Coordinates of C-alpha atoms and ligand atoms in Angstrom, one line a residue:
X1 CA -24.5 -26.4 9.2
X2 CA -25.9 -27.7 12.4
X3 CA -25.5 -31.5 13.4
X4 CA -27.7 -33.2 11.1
X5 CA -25.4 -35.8 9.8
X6 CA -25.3 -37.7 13.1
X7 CA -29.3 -38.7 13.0
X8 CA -30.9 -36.8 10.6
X9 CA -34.0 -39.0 10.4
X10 CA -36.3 -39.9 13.0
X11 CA -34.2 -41.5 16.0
X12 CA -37.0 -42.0 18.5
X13 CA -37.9 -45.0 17.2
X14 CA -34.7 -47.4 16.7
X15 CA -36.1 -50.0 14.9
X16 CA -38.3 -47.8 12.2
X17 CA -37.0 -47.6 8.8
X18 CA -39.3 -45.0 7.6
X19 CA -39.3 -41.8 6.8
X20 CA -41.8 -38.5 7.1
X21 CA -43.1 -37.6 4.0
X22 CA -41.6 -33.9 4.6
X23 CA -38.5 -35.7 4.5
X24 CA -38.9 -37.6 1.3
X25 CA -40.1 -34.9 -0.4
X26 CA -36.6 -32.7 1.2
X27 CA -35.1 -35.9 -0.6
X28 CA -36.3 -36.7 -3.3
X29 CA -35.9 -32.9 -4.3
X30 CA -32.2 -32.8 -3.6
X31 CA -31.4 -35.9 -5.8
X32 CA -34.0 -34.2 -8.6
X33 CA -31.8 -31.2 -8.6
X34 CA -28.2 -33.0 -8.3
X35 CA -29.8 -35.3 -10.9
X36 CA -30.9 -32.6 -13.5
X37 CA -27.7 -30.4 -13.0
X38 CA -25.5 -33.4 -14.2
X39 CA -27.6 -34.2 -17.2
X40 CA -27.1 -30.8 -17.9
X41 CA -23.4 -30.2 -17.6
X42 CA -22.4 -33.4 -19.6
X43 CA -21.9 -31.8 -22.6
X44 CA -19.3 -29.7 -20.7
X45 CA -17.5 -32.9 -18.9
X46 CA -14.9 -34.6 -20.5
X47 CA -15.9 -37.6 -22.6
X48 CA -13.5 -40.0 -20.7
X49 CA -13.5 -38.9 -16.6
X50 CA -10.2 -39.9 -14.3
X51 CA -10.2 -43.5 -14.1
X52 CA -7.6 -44.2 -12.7
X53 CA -8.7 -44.5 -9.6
X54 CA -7.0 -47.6 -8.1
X55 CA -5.8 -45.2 -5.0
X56 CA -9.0 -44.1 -4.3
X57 CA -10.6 -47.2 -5.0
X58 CA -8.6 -48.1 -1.9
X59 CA -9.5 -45.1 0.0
X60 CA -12.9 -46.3 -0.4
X61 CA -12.6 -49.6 1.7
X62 CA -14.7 -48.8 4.7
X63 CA -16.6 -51.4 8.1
X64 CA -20.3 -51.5 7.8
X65 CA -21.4 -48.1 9.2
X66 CA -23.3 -49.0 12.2
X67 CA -25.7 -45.5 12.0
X68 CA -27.2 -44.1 9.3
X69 CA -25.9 -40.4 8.2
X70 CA -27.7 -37.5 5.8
X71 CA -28.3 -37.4 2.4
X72 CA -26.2 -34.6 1.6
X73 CA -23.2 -35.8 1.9
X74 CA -23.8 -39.0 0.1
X75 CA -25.0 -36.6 -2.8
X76 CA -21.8 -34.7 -2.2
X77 CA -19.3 -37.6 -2.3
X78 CA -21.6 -39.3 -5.0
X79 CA -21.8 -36.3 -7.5
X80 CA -18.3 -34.7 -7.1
X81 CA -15.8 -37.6 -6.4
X82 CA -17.1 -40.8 -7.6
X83 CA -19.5 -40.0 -10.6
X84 CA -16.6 -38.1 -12.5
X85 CA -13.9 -41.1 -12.1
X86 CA -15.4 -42.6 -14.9
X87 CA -16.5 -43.3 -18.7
X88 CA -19.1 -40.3 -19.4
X89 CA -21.5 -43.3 -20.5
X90 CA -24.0 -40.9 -21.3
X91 CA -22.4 -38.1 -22.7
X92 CA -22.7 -37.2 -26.1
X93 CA -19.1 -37.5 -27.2
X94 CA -19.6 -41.4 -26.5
X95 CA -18.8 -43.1 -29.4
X96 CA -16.9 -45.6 -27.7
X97 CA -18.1 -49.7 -27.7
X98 CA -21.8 -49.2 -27.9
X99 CA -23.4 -46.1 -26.2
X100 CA -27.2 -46.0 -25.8
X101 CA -27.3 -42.7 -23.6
X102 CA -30.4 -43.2 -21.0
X103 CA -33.0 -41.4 -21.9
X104 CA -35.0 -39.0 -18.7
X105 CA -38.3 -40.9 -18.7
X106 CA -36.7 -44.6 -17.5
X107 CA -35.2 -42.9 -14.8
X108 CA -38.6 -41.1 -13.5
X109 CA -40.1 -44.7 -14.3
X110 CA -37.2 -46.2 -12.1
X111 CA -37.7 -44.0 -9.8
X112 CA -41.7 -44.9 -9.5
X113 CA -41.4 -48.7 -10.1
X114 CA -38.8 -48.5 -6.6
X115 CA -40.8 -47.1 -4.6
X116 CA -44.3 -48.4 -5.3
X117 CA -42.1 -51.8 -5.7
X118 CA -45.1 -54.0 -6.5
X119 CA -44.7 -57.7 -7.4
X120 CA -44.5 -58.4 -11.0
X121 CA -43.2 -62.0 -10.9
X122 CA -46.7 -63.6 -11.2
X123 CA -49.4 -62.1 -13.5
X124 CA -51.8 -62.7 -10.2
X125 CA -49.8 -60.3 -7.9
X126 CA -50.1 -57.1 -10.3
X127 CA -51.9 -57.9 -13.9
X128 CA -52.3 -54.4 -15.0
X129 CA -48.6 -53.4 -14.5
X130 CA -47.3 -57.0 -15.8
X131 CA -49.7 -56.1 -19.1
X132 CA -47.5 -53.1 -19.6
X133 CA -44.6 -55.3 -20.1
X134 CA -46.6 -57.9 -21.8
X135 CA -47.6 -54.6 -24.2
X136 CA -43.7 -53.8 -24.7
X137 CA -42.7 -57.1 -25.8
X138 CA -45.5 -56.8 -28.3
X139 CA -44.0 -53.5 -29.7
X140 CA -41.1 -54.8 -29.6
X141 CA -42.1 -58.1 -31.6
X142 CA -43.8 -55.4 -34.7
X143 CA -40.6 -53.9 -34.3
X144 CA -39.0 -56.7 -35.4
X145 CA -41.4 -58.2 -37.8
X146 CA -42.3 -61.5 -35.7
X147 CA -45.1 -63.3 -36.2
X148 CA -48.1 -62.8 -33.4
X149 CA -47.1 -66.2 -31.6
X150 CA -43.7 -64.5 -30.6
X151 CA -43.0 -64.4 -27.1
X152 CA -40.7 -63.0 -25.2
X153 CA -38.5 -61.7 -21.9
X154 CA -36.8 -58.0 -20.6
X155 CA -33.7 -59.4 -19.4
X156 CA -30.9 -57.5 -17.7
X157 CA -28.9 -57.3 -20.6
X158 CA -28.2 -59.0 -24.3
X159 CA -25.7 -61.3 -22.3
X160 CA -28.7 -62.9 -20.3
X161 CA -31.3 -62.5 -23.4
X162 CA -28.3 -65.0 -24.9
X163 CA -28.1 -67.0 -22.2
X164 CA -32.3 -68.1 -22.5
X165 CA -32.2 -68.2 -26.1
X166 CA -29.6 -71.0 -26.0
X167 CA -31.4 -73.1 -23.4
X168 CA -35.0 -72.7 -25.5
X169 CA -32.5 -74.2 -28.6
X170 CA -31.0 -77.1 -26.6
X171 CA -34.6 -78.1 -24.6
X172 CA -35.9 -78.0 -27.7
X173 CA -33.1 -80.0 -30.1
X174 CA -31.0 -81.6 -27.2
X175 CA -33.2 -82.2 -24.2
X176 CA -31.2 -84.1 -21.7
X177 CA -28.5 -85.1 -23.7
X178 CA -26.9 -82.2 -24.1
X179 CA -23.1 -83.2 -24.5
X180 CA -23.5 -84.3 -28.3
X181 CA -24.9 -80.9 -29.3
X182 CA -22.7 -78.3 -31.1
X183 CA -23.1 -74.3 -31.3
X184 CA -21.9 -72.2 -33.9
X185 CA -21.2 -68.4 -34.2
X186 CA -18.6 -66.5 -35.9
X187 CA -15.0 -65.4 -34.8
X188 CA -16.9 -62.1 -34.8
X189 CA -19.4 -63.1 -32.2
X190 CA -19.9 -61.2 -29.1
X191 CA -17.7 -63.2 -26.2
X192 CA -21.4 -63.2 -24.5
X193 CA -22.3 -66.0 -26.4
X194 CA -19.6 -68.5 -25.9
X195 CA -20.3 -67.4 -22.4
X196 CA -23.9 -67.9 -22.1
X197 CA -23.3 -71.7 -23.5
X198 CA -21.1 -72.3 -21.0
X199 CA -23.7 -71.6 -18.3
X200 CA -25.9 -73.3 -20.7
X201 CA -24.2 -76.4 -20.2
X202 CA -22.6 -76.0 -23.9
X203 CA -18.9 -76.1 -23.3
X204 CA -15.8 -74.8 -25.3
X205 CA -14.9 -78.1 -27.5
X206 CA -18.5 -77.7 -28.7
X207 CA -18.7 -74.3 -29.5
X208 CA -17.2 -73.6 -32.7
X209 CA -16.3 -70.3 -34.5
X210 CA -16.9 -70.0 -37.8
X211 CA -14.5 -67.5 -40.0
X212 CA -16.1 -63.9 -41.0
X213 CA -15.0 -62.9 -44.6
X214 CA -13.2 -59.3 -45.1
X215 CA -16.0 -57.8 -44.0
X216 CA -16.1 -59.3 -40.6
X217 CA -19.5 -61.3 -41.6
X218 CA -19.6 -64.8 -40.8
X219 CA -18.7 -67.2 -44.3
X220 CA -21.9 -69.1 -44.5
X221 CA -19.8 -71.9 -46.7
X222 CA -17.5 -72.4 -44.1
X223 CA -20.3 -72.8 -41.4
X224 CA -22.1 -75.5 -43.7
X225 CA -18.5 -77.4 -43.4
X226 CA -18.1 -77.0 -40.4
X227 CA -21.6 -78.4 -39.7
X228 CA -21.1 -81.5 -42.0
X229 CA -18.2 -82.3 -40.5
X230 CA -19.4 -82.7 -37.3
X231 CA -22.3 -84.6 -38.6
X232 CA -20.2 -87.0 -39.7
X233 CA -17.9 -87.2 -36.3
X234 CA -21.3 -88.1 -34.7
X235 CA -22.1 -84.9 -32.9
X236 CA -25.3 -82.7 -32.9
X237 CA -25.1 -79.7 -34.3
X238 CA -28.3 -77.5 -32.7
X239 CA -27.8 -74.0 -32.9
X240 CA -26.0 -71.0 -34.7
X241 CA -26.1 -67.7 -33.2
X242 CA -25.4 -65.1 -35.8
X243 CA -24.8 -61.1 -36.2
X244 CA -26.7 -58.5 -36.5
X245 CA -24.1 -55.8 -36.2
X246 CA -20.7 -57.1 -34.5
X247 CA -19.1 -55.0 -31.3
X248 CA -16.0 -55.3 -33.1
X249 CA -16.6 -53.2 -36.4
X250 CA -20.7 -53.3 -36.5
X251 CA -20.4 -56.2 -39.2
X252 CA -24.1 -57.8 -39.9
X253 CA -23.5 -61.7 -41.2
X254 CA -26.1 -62.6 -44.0
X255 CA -29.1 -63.4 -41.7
X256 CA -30.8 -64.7 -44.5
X257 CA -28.1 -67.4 -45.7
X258 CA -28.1 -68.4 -42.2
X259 CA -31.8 -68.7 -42.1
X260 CA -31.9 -71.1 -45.0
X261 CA -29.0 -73.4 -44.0
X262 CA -30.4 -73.7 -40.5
X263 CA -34.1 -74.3 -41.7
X264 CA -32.3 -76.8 -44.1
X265 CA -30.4 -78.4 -41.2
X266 CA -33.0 -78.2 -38.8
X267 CA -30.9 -76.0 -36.1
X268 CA -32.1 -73.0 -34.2
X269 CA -30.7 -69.3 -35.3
X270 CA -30.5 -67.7 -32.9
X271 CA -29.5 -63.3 -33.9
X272 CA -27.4 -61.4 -31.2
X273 CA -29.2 -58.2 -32.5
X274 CA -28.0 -56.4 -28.9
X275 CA -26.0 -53.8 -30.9
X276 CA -28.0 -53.7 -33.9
X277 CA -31.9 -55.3 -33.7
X278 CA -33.5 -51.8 -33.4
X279 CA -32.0 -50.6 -36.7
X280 CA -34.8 -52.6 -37.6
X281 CA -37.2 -50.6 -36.3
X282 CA -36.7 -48.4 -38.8
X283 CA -38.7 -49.7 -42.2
X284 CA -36.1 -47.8 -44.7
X285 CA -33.1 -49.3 -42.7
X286 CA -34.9 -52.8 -42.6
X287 CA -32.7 -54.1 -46.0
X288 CA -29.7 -53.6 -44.0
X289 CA -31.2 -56.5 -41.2
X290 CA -32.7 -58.7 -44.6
X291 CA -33.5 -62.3 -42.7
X292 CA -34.0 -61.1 -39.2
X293 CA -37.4 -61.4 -38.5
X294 CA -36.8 -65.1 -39.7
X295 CA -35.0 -66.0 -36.5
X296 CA -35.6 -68.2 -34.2
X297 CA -34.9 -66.3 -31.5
X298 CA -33.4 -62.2 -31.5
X299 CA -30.8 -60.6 -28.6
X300 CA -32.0 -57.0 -28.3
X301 CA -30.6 -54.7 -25.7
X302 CA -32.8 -51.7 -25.4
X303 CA -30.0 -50.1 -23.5
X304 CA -28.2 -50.1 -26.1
X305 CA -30.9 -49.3 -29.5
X306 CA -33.5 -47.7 -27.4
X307 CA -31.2 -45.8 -25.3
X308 CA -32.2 -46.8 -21.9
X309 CA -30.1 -46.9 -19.0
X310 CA -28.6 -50.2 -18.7
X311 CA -29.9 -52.9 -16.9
X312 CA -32.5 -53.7 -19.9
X313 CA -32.1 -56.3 -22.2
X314 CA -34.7 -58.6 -24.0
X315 CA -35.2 -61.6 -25.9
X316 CA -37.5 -62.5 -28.5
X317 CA -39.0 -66.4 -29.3
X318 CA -40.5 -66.8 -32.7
X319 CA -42.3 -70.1 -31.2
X320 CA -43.0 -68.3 -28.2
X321 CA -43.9 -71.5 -26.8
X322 CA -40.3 -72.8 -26.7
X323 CA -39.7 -70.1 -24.5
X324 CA -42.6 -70.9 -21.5
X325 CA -41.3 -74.9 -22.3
X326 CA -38.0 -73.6 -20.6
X327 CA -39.2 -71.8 -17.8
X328 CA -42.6 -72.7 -16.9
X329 CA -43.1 -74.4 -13.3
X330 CA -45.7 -74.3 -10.7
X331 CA -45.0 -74.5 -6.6
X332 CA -47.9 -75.2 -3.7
X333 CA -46.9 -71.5 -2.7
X334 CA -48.1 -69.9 -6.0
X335 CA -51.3 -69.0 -7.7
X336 CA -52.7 -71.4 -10.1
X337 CA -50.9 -70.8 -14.0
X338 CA -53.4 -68.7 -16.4
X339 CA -52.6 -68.8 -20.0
X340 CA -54.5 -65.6 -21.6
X341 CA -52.0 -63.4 -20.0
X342 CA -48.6 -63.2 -20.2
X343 CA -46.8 -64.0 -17.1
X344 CA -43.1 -63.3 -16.3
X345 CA -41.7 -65.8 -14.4
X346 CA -43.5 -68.5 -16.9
X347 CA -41.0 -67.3 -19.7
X348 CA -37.9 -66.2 -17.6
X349 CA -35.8 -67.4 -15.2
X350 CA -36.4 -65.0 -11.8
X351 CA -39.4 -65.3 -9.7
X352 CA -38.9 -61.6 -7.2
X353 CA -37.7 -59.3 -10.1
X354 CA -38.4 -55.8 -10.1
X355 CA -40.4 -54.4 -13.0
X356 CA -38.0 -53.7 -16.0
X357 CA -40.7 -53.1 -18.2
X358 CA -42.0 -49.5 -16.6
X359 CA -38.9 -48.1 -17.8
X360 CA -39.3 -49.2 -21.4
X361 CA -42.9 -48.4 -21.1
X362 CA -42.5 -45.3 -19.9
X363 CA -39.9 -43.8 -22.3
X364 CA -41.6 -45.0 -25.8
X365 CA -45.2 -44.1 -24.0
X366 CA -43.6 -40.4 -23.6
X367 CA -40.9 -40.1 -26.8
X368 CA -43.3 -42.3 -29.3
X369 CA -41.9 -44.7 -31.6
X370 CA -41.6 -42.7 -34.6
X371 CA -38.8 -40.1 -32.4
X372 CA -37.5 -43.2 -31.6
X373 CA -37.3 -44.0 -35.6
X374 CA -36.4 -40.8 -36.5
X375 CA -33.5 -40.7 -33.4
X376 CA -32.1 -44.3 -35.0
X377 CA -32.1 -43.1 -38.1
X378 CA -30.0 -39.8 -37.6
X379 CA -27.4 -42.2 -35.4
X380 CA -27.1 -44.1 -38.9
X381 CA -26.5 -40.7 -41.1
X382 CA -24.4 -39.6 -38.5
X383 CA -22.3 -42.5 -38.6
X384 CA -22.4 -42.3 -42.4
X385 CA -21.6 -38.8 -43.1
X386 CA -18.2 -38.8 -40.5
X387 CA -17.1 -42.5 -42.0
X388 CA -16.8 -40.4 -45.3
X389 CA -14.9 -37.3 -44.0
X390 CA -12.7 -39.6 -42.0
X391 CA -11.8 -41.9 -44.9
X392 CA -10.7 -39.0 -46.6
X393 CA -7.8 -38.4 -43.8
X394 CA -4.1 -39.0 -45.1
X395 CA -3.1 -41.8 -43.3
X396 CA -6.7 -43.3 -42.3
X397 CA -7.7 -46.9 -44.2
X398 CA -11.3 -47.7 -43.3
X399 CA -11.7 -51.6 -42.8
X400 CA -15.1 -51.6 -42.3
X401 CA -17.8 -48.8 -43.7
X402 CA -21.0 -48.2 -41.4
X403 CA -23.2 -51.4 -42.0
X404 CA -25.4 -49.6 -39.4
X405 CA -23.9 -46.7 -37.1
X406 CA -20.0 -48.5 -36.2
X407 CA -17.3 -48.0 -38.7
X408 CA -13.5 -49.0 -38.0
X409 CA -10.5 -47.4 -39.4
X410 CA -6.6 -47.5 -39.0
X411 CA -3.6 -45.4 -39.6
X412 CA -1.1 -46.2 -42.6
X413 CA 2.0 -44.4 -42.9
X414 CA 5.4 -44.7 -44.3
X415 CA 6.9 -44.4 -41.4
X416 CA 4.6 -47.5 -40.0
X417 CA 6.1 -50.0 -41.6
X418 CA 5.6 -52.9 -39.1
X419 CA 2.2 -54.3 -37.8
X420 CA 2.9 -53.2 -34.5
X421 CA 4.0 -49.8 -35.2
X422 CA 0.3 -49.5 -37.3
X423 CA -1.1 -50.6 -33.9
X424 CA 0.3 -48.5 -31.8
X425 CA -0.1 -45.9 -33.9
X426 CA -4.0 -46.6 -34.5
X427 CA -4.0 -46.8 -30.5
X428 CA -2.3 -43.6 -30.1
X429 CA -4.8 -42.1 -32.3
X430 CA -7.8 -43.1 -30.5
X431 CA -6.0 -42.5 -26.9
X432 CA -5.2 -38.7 -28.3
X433 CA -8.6 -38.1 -29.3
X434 CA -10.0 -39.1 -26.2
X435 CA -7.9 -37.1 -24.3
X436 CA -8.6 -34.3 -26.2
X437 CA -12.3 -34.2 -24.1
X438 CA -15.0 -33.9 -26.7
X439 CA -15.3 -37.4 -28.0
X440 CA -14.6 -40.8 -26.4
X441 CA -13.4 -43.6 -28.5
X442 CA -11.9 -47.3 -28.0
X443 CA -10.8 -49.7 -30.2
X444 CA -10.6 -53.5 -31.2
X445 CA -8.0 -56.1 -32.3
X446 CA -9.0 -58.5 -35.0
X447 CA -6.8 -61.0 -36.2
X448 CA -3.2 -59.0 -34.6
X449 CA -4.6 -55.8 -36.1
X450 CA -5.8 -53.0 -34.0
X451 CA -8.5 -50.8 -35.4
X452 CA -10.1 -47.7 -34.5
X453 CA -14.2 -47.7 -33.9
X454 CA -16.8 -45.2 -33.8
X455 CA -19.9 -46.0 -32.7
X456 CA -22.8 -43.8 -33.1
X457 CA -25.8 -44.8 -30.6
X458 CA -26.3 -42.2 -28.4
X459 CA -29.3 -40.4 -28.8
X460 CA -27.3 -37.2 -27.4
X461 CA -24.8 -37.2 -30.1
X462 CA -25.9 -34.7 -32.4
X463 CA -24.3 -33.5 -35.4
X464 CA -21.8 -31.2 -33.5
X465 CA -19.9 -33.8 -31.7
X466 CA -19.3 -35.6 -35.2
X467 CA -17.4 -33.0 -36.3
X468 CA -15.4 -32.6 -33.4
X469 CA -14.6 -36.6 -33.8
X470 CA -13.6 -35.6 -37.7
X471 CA -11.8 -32.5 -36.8
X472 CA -10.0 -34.5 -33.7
X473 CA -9.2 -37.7 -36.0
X474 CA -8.1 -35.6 -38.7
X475 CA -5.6 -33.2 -36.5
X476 CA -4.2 -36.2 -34.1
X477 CA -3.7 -38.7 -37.3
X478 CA -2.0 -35.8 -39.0
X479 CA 0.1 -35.4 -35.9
X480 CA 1.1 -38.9 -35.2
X481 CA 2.1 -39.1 -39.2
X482 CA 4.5 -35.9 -39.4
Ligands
PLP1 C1 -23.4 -55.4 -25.9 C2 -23.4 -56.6 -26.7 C3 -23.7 -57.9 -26.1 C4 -23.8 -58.0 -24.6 O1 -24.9 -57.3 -24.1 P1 -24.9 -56.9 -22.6 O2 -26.1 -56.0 -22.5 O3 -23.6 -56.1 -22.4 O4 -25.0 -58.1 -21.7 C5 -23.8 -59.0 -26.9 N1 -23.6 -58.9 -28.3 C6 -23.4 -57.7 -28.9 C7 -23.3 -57.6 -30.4 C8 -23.3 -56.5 -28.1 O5 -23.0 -55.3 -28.7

């Protein structure tokens, strides 16, 4: 190879930062085809890379390179050494937390939204691409069955779709007396949202976490206590952010209860949906999500449910309102507000963003909604049909059947007669079948007990990997038992 590392891009001119377009093209090509050959050998990687990677980690500490060097090796150190040390996120043996895969059209829509990199903060700088996102959030809405003056934000994730939703309830119950006012979710809830009150200005002694029942769903009669009682001590209870579809063991806490008690009590309910909102997508799975679209507000994560690449969450406002109440503001620097259009940085909190909602455009503009439907619905059945086979394992106690596509498990046996040999031995499962290659899968505690999860989200797992994940489950449990 000759020297092209040392200045492979024009050098005559020290302070330019462009490129020809030969180049880009040279480019652009080589990470296409580095790109496209690692989608395609992910079936054949193991579901869970080398991770342990602290040496190399400190290999890695390098100064600030002073000149630029070529592509290729980048590619090279990217593609062979750093890629491979980790999770196989997208692979289709990931049935491990929540998978979501990222599906080939975001990342052409990434790829296009970098480097025309127009200005979607205010509706004035780009209106036609800023309508695209307003026309996802509307899809999204139908999705979801809210009402037309829903309104809503693509945030980076369900943590940060949290995050708004609380401030739209305490602007709206608490305004500036905020101390007095008292969240509730379930010892189920997503750690997310105990977080996101926190940066809400909600802290710990007025976050309280209501008991699930044995089906990990949130006990509506202990929240209404719980409620009362803090009536009575002179606090403000504004907000409860249930379930739809716990990380834990997929549990979905009756929406509908919620809904009534909170409409009764005049509090916001808020739904953390970010595993399983898009189940609702689906009309035949909609009785499984009964009370959703009655929400408040709904945490979706479409890279997660629509199996994008992350970095796309959103949040949805019934009273979409509430939601420009929180965020709207003006400057001498920025164009006069319009109201017909939706406008970004009136509903959300960044001003510079990029433009999240190409990727979402993009994908359900080139998959449609009704593969997404049909590719939701076989993650369900999936789910389903290995929860059966795998319950039928000597040794395997389910604790929690598929609500929607996440079922959790444990190993019994005579020998186990302690609950920490049941935990290690439930952890000793899931470690063997990982290692094993085909299928990845992690675990949870609840309450001292560790169980085994499978989640089914990924719209590459197909049938095949499920009954590796049986066949693997079935052969390591009847290992760890005899
Ligand atoms: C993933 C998840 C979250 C957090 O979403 P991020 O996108 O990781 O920020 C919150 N709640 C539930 C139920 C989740 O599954």
């Amino acid at each position: 190879m000759s020297d092209t590392t040392a200045l492979p891009y024009p050098a005559a001119d020290a302070a330019s930062l462009e490129f020809s377009p030969e180049q880009m093209l040279t480019m652009g090509e080589a990470v296409l085809a580095r790109s496209v050959a690692h989608l395609g050998s992910l079936d054949r990687q193991p579901s869970c890379g080398d991770v342990d990677a602290a040496d190399l980690c400190r290999a890695l500490r390098e100064p600030c390179p002073e000149h630029g060097a070529a592509l290729e090796p980048l590619l090279d150190q990217l593609f062979d050494e750093l890629i491979p040390r980790s999770f196989t996120t997208p692979g289709p043996g990931y049935l491990a937390y929540i998978p979501g895969g990222g599906v080939y059209p975001a990342a052409l829509a990434d790829f296009i939204a970098n480097t025309t990199n127009r200005y979607t903060g205010v509706w004035q700088a780009s209106p036609a691409l800023v309508q695209l996102e307003a026309n996802v959030l509307e899809w999204l809405r139908d999705w979801m069955s809210f009402p037309d003056g829903a309104s809503g934000l693509l945030t980076t994730g369900g943590s940060g779709a949290t995050f708004n939703a609380i401030l739209c309830a305490r602007e709206r119950y608490l305004g500036t007396d905020i101390r007095p006012g008292v969240l509730y979710t379930s010892d189920q809830g997503h750690h997310s949202i105990e977080k996101a009150a926190k940066l809400a200005g909600i802290f710990h002694d007025r976050v309280r976490l209501i008991p699930s029942d044995a089906q990990f769903r949130m006990r509506v009669d202990s929240l209404a206590a719980a409620i009362a009682a803090d009536r009575a001590a002179g606090l403000r209870p504004f907000m409860v952010v249930s379930s739809a579809g716990t990380t834990n063991t997929g549990a979905v806490d009756p929406l509908d209860a919620v809904a009534d008690l909170c409409r009764a009590e005049v509090m916001w309910h808020h739904v953390d949906g970010a595993y399983g909102a898009f189940f609702h997508a689906v009309p035949e799975l909609r009785p499984l999500l009964a009370g959703l679209p009655r929400a408040d507000s709904l945490t979706l994560d479409p890279h997660k449910g629509m199996f994008l690449p992350y970095g796309t969450g959103a949040l949805l406002v019934r009273d979409g309102e509430a939601l420009r109440a929180v965020h709207s503001a003006t400057a001498g620097y920025l164009p006069a507000q319009q109201l017909e259009f939706y406008d970004p940085s009136q509903y959300g909190p960044e001003l510079s963003r990029g433009f999240p909602g190409l990727r979402v455009w993009m994908a359900v503009k080139m998959l449609g909604a009704a593969r997404y439907r049909a590719a939701i619905a076989e993650k369900r059945a999936l789910a389903v049909w290995a929860a059966e086979r795998i319950a039928q394992v000597p040794g395997i106690v389910m604790d929690a059947w598929p609500q929607l596509s996440l079922f959790a498990f444990h190993l019994e046996g005579p020998r186990l007669t302690t609950q920490e040999a049941r935990n290690a031995a439930t952890a000793a499962l899931m470690e063997r079948v990982t290692r094993r290659g085909r299928v990845m899968l992690t675990g949870c505690t609840v309450d001292g007990r560790h169980l085994a999860r499978v989640c089914v989200l990924s719209f590459r797992t197909r049938r095949e990997e499920m009954e590796a994940c049986v066949m693997h489950v079935t052969d390591e449990a009847r290992t760890l038992l005899t």
